[in-house]
Short mmCIF file of C-alpha atoms and ligand atoms in Angstrom, two decimals:
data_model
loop_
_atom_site.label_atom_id
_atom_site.label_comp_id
_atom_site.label_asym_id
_atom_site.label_seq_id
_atom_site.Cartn_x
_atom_site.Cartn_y
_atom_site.Cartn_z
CA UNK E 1430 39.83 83.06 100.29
CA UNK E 1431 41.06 81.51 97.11
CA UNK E 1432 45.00 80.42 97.04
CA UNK E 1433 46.07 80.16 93.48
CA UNK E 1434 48.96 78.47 92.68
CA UNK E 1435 51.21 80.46 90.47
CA UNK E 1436 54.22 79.45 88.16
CA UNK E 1437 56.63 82.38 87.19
CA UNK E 1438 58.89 81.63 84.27
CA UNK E 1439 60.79 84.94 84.18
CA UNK E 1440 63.10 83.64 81.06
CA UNK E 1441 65.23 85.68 78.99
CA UNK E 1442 66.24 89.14 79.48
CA UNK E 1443 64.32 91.62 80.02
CA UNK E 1444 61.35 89.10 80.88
CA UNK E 1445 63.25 88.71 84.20
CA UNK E 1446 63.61 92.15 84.82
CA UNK E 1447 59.58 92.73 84.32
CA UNK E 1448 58.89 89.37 85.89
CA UNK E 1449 60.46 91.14 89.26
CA UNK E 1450 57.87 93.48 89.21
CA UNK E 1451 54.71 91.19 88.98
CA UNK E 1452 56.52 89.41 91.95
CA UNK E 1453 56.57 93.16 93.53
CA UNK E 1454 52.58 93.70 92.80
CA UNK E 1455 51.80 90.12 93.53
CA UNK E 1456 53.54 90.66 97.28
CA UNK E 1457 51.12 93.88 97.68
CA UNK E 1458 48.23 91.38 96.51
CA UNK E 1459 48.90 88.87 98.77
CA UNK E 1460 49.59 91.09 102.10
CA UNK E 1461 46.72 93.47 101.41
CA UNK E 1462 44.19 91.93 98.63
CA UNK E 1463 41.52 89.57 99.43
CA UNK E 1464 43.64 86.98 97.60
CA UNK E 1465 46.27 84.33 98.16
CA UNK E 1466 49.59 82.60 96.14
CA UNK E 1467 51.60 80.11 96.50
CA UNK E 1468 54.50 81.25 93.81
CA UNK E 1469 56.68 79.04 92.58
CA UNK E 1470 59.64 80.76 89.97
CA UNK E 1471 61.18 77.78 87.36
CA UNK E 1472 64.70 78.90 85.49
CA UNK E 1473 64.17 78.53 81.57
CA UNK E 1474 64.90 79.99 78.11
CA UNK E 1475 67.80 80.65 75.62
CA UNK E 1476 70.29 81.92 78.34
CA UNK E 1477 69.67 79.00 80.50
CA UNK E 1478 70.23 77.00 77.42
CA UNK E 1479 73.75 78.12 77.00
CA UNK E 1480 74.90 77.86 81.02
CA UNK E 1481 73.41 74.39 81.55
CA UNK E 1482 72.50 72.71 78.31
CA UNK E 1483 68.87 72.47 78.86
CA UNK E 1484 65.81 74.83 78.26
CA UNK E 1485 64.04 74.50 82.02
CA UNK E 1486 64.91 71.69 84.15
CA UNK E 1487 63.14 68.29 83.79
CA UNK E 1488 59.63 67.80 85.23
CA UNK E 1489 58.91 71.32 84.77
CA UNK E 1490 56.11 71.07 81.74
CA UNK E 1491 54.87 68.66 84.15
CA UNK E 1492 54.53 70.74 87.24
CA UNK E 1493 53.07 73.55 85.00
CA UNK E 1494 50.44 71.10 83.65
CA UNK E 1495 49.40 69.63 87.03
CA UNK E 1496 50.04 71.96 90.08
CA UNK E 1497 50.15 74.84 88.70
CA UNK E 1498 46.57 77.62 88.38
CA UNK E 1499 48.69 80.02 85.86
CA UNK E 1500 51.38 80.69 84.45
CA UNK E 1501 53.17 83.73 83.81
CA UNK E 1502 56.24 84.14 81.57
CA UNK E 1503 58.27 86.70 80.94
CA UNK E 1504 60.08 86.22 77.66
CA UNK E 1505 62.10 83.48 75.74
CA UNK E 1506 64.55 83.90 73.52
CA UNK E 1507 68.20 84.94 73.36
CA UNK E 1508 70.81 85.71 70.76
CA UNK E 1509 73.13 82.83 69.78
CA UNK E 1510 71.11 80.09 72.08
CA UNK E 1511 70.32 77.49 69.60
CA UNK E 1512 68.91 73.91 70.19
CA UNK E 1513 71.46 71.53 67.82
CA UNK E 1514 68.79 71.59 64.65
CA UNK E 1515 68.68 75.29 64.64
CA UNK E 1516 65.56 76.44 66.65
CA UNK E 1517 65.40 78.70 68.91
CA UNK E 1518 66.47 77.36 72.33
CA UNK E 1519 63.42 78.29 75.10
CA UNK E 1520 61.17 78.16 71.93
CA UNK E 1521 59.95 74.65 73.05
CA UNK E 1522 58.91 76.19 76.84
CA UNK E 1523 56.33 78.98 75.38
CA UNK E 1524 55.20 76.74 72.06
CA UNK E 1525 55.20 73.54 74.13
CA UNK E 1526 53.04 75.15 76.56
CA UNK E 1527 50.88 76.24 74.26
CA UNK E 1528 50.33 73.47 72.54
CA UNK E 1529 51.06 70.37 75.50
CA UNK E 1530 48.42 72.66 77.68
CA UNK E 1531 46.29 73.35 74.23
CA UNK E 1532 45.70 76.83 75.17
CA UNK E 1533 44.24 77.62 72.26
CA UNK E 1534 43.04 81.34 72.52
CA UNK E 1535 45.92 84.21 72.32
CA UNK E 1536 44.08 86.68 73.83
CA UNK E 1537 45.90 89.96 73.02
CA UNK E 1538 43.96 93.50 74.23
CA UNK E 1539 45.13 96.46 72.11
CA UNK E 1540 44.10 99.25 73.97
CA UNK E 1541 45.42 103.07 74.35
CA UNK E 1542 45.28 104.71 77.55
CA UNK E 1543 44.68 107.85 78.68
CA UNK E 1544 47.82 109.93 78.80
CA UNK E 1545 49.86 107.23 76.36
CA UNK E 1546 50.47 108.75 72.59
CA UNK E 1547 49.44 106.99 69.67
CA UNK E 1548 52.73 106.10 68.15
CA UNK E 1549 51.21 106.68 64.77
CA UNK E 1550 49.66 110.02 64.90
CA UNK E 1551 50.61 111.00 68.14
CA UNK E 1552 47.03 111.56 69.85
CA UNK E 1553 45.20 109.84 72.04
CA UNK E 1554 41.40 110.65 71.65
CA UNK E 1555 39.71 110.71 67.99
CA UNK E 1556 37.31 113.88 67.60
CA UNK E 1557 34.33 111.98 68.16
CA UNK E 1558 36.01 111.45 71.48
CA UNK E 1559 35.16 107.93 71.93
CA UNK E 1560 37.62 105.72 72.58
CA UNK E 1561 40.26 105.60 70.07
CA UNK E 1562 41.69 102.28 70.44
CA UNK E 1563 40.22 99.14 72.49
CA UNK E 1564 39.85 96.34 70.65
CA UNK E 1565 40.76 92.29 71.83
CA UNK E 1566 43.19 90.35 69.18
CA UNK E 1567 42.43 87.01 69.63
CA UNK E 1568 45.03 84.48 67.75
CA UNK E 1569 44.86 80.75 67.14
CA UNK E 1570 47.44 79.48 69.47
CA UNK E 1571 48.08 76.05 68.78
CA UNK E 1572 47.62 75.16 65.17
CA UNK E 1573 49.04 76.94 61.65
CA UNK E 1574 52.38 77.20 60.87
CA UNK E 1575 53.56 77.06 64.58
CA UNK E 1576 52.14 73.77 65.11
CA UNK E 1577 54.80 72.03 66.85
CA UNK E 1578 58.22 73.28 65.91
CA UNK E 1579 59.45 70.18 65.42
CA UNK E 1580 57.61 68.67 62.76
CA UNK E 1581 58.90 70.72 59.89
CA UNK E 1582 60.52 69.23 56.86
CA UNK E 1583 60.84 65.87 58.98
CA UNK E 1584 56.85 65.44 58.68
CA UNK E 1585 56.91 67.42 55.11
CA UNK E 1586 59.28 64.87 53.50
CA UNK E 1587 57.14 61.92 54.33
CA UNK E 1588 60.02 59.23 55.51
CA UNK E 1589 62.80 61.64 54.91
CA UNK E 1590 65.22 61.84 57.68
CA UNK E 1591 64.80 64.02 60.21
CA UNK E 1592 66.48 67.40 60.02
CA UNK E 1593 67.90 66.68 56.68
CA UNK E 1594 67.11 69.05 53.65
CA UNK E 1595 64.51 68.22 50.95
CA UNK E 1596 66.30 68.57 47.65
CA UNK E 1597 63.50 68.93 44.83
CA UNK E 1598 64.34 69.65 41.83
CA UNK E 1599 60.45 68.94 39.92
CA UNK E 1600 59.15 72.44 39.76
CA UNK E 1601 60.12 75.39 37.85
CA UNK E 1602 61.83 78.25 40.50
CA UNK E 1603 61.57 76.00 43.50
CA UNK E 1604 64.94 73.86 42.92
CA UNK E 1605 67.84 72.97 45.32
CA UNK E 1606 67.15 73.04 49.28
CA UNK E 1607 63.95 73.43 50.34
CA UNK E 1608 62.23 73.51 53.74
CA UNK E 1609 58.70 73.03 54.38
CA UNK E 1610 56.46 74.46 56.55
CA UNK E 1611 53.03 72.69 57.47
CA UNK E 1612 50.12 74.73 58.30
CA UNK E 1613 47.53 72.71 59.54
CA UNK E 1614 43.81 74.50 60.39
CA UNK E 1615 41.31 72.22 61.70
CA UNK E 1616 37.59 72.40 62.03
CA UNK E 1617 37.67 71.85 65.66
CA UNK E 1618 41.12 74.12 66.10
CA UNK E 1619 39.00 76.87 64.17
CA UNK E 1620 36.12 76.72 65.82
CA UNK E 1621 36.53 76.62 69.53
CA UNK E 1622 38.81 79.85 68.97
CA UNK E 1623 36.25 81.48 66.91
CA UNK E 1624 33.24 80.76 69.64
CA UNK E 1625 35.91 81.87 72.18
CA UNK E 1626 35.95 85.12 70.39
CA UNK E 1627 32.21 85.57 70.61
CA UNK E 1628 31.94 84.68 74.29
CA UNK E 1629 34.48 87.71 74.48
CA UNK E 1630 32.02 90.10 72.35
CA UNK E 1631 29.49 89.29 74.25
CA UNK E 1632 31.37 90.08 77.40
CA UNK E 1633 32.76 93.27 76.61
CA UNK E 1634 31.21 96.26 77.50
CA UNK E 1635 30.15 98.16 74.65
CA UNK E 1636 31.79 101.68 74.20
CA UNK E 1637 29.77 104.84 73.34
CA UNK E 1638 29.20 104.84 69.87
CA UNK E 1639 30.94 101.46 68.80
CA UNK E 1640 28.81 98.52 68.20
CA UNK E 1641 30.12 94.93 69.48
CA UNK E 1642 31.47 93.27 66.58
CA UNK E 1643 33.55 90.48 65.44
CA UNK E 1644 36.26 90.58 62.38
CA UNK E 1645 37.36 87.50 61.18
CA UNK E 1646 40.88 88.03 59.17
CA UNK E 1647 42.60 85.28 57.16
CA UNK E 1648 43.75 84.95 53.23
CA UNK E 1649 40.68 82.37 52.70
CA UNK E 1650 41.24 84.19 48.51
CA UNK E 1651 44.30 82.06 48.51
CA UNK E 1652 44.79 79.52 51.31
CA UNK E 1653 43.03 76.08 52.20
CA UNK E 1654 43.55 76.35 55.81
CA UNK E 1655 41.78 79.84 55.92
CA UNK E 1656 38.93 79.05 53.45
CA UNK E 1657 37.95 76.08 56.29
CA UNK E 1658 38.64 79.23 59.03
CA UNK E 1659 36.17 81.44 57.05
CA UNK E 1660 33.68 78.74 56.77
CA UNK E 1661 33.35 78.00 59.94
CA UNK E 1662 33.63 81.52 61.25
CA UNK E 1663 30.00 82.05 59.29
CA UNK E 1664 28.39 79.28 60.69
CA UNK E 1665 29.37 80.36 64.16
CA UNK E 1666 28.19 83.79 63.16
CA UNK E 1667 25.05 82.32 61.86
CA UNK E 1668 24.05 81.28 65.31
CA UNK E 1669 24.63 84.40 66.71
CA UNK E 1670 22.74 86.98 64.54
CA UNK E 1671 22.51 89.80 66.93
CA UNK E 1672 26.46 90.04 66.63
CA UNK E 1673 27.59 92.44 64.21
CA UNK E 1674 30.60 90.51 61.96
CA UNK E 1675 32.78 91.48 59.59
CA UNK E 1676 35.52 89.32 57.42
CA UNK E 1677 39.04 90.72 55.95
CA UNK E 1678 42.02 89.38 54.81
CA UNK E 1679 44.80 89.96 56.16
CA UNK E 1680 46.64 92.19 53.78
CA UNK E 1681 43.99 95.19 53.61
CA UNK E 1682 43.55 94.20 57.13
CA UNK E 1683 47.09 95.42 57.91
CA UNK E 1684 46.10 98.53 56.74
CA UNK E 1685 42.92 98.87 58.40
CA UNK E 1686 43.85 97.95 61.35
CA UNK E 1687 46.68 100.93 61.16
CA UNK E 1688 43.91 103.96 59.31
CA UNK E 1689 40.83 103.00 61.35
CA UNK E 1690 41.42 101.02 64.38
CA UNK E 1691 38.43 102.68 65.76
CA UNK E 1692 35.85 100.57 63.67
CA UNK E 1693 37.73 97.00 65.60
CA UNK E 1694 36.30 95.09 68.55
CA UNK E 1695 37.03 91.86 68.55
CA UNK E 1696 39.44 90.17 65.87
CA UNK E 1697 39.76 86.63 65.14
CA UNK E 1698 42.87 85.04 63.11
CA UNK E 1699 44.67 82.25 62.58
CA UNK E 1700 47.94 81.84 64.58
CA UNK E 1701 50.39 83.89 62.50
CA UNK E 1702 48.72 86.16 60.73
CA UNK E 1703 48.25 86.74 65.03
CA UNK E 1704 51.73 87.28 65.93
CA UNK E 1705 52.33 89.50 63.15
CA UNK E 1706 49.24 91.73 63.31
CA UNK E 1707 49.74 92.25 67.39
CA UNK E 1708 52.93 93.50 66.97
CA UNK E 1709 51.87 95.83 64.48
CA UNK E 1710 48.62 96.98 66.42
CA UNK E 1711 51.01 97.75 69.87
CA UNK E 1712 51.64 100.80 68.20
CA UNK E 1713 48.43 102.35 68.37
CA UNK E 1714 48.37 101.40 72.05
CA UNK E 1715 52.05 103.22 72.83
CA UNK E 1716 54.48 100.55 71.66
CA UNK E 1717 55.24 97.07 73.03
CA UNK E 1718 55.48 98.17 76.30
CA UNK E 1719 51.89 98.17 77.03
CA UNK E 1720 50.93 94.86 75.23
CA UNK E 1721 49.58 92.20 77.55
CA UNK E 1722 48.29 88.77 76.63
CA UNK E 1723 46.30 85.71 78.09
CA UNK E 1724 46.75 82.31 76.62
CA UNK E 1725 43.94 80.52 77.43
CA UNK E 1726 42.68 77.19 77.19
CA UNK E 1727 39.60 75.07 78.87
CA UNK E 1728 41.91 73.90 81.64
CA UNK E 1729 45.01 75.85 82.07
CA UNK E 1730 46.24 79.36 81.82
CA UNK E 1731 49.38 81.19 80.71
CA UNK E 1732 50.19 85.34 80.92
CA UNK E 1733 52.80 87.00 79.18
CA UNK E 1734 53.82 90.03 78.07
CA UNK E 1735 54.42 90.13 74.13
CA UNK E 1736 57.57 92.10 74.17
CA UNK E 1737 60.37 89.32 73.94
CA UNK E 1738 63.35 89.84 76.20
CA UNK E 1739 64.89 92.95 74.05
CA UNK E 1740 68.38 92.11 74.21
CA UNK E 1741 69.55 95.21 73.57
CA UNK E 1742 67.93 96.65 76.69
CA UNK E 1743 68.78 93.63 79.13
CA UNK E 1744 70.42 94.15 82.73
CA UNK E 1745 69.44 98.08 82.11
CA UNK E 1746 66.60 98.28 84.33
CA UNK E 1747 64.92 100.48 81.13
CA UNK E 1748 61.89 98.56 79.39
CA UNK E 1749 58.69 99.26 80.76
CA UNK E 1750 57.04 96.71 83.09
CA UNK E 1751 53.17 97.59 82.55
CA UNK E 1752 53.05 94.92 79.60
CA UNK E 1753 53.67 92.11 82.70
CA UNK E 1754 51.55 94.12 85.06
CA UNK E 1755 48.35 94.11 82.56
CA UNK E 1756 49.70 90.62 81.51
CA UNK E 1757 48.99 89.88 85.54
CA UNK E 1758 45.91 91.70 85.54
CA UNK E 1759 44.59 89.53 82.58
CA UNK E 1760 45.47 86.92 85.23
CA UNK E 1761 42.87 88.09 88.09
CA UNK E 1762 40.43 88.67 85.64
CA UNK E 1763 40.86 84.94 83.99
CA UNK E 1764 41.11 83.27 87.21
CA UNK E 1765 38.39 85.23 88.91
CA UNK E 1766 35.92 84.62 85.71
CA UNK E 1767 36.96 81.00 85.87
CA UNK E 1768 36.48 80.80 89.50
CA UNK E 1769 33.88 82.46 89.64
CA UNK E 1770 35.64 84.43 92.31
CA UNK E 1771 34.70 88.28 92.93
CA UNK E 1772 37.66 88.96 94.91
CA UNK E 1773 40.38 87.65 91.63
CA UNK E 1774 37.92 90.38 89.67
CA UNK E 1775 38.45 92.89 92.09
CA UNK E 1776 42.33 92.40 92.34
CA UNK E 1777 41.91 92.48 88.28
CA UNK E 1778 39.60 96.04 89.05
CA UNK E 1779 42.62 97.10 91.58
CA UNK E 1780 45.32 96.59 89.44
CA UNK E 1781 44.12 98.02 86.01
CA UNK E 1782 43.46 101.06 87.88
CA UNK E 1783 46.40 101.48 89.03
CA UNK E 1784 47.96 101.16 85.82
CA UNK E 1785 45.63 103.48 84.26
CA UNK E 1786 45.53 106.10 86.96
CA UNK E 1787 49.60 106.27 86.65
CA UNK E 1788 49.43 106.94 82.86
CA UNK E 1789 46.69 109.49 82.78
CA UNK E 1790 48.19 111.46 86.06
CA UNK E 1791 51.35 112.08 84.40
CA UNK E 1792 53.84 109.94 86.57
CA UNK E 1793 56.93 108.92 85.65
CA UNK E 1794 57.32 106.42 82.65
CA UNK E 1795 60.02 104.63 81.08
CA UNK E 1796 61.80 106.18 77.99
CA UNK E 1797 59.08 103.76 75.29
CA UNK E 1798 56.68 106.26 76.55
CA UNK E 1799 58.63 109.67 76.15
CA UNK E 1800 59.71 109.20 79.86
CA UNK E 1801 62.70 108.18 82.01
CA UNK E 1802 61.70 106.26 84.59
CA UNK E 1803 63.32 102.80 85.30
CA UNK E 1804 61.46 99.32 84.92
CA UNK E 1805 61.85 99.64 89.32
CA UNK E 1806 60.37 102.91 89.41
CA UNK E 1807 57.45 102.24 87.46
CA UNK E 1808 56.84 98.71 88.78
CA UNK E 1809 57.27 99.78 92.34
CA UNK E 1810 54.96 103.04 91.77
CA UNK E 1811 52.17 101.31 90.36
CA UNK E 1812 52.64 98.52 93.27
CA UNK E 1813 52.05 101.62 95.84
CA UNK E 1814 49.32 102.62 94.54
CA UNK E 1815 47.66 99.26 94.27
CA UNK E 1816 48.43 98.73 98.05
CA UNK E 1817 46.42 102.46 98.61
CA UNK E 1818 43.38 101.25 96.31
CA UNK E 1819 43.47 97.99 98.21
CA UNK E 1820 43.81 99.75 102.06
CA UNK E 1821 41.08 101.99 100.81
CA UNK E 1822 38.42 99.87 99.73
CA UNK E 1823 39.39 97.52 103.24
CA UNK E 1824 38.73 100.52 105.67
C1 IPM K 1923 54.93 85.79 70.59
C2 IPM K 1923 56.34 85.42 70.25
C3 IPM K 1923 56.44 83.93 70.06
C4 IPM K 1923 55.50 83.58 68.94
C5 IPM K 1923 57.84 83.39 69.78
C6 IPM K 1923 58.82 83.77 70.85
C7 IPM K 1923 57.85 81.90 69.58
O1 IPM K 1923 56.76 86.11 69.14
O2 IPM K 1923 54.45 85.36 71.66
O3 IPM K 1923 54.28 86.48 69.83
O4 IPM K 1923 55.83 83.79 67.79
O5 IPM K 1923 54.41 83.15 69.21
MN1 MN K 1924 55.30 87.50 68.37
#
């Protein structure tokens, strides 16, 4: 049996509150699953920020990098918790993971389960009564105009001083302070996402009556950086010619992906045209409650729910917990297809459903979901039933 070593970064939050239940379905794992952990839980973020001055403690990028299997965060980010030139305090943890660990792939499944609503139109099935919505987002992660936060105007400026304003006064309706923001795409950056998106096509089961497909979406009509995306997105589709593809940009892909999310499978874009469109596509899964996401890369691994830490809801024991429980099941599934481990992919098996039998048999949810269930109820009801799957496939 397999022991993977996992590091929690619960954060800011609500992403401790949700954290507490993949620590709750991760116990029922490791006393009754055919699996093993050795967890180890690192303080970072905005709040930790403001009580001791620093966003994690030193040496913990490093321990993430080398002892550490995957990661799993909860969320970063907190009102008022600034680093000293203005960016968001914690920011460096999740984008300097990203990027220090290149995990390039955002992998971000939108799909609607039975018994969650559509928040758009309210149903769940389309009359053809295939599937609805189950489609993969998958977002450049390390490149665009989240490169490295630091390297903003600094870089821009060319010799200018670091963290001082670029005055330019040369062109017409650009004049006084001005900040730049790079957005480097490379040809490697592009296309080792854009293969990773294939592999993933070619993975997926196909659903009745929806071919496998891959979208490509970028604004290659206006931008550099997305023409080279587009170009190399054809020659990777040109080597695989029994994949259907399709190309967008991102505007009218906004809208498509809203009026016929049906017609997706597999989306590739560039990193945030990514963090825009997954936010918008949660709601045709139920909200942000239910989006997971995997951030992958060829040697490390990082899980996280895409929520944020929702002030507003913090210390209320309210927000729903199944985006870090799907967020953990992406976790089985990625170590177990790494590992080539059967028993991570049945844990993965166990624990999706779980999640989808609670949804579809009615059980209590939290309030994102028309419900009223607390983050504790929910988490601790779907780890029960994971510990019944897991007794029951033992005996
Ligand atoms: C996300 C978040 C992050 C991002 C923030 C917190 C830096 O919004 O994971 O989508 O923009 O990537
Ligand atoms: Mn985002």
């Amino acid at each position: 049996m397999a022991t993977y070593r996992v590091t929690l970064l619960p954060g800011d939050g609500t992403g401790r509150e949700v954290v507490e239940e993949v620590k709750r379905v991760l116990t029922v794992f490791q006393e009754y699953g055919p699996i093993s952990f050795e967890i180890n839980e690192i303080p970072c973020g905005g709040q930790h920020f403001l009580e001791t001055g620093e966003e994690w403690p030193a040496g913990s990028f490093e321990h993430c990098r080398d002892n550490t299997d995957a990661i799993i965060v909860g969320a970063v980010g907190w009102p008022g918790a600034k680093l000293p030139n203005g960016d968001i305090a914690g920011g460096q943890v999740l984008l300097g993971l990203r990027s220090g660990l290149d995990l390039y792939a955002n992998v971000r499944p939108v799909k609607l389960y039975n018994g969650v609503n559509h928040k758009v139109h309210g149903g769940f099935r389309d009359i053809w009564n295939h599937e609805l919505v189950d489609m993969v987002i998958i977002r450049e992660n390390t490149e665009g105009l989240y490169h490295a936060l630091l390297r903003r105007s600094a870089l821009a400026a060319q010799g200018g001083q670091k963290d001082k304003p670029i005055i330019i006064d040369k062109f017409p309706g650009l004049n006084g302070q001005v900040e730049w923001d790079a957005r480097p795409i490379s040809r490697n950056g592009s296309e080792r996402v854009i293969r990773f998106a294939f592999d993933i096509a070619k993975r997926r089961e196909s659903r009745k009556g929806v071919s496998q497909k891959v979208t490509c979406v970028d604004k290659s009509n206006v931008t550099r950086g997305c023409r080279l995306f587009r170009e190399v997105f054809r020659e990777v589709a040109s080597e695989n010619e029994n994949m259907e593809t399709n190309e967008a940009f991102i505007d009218a892909f906004s809208m498509w992906l809203v009026r016929n999310p049906e017609d997706l499978d597999v989306v590739v874009l560039p990193n945030m045209f990514g963090d825009i469109a997954t936010d918008l596509a949660s709601v045709l899964q139920g909200g942000m409650g239910m989006a997971a996401s995997a951030n992958i890369g060829d040697n490390h691994m990082l899980f996280e729910p895409v929520h944020g830490s929702s002030p507003k809801y913090a210390g209320k024991n309210k927000v729903n917990p199944i985006a870090a429980l799907s967020s953990t099941q992406l976790m089985f599934e990625s170590l177990g297809s790494r590992n080539n481990d059967d028993e991570a992919i049945l844990c993965s098996e166990v624990l999706e459903r779980a999640i989808s039998e609670h949804l579809s048999s009615g059980a209590p949810v939290t309030y994102d979901l028309g419900g009223q269930a607390s983050t504790t109820q929910v988490g601790s009801a779907i780890a029960q039933s994971c510990r019944g799957i897991l007794e029951e496939i033992s005996s």
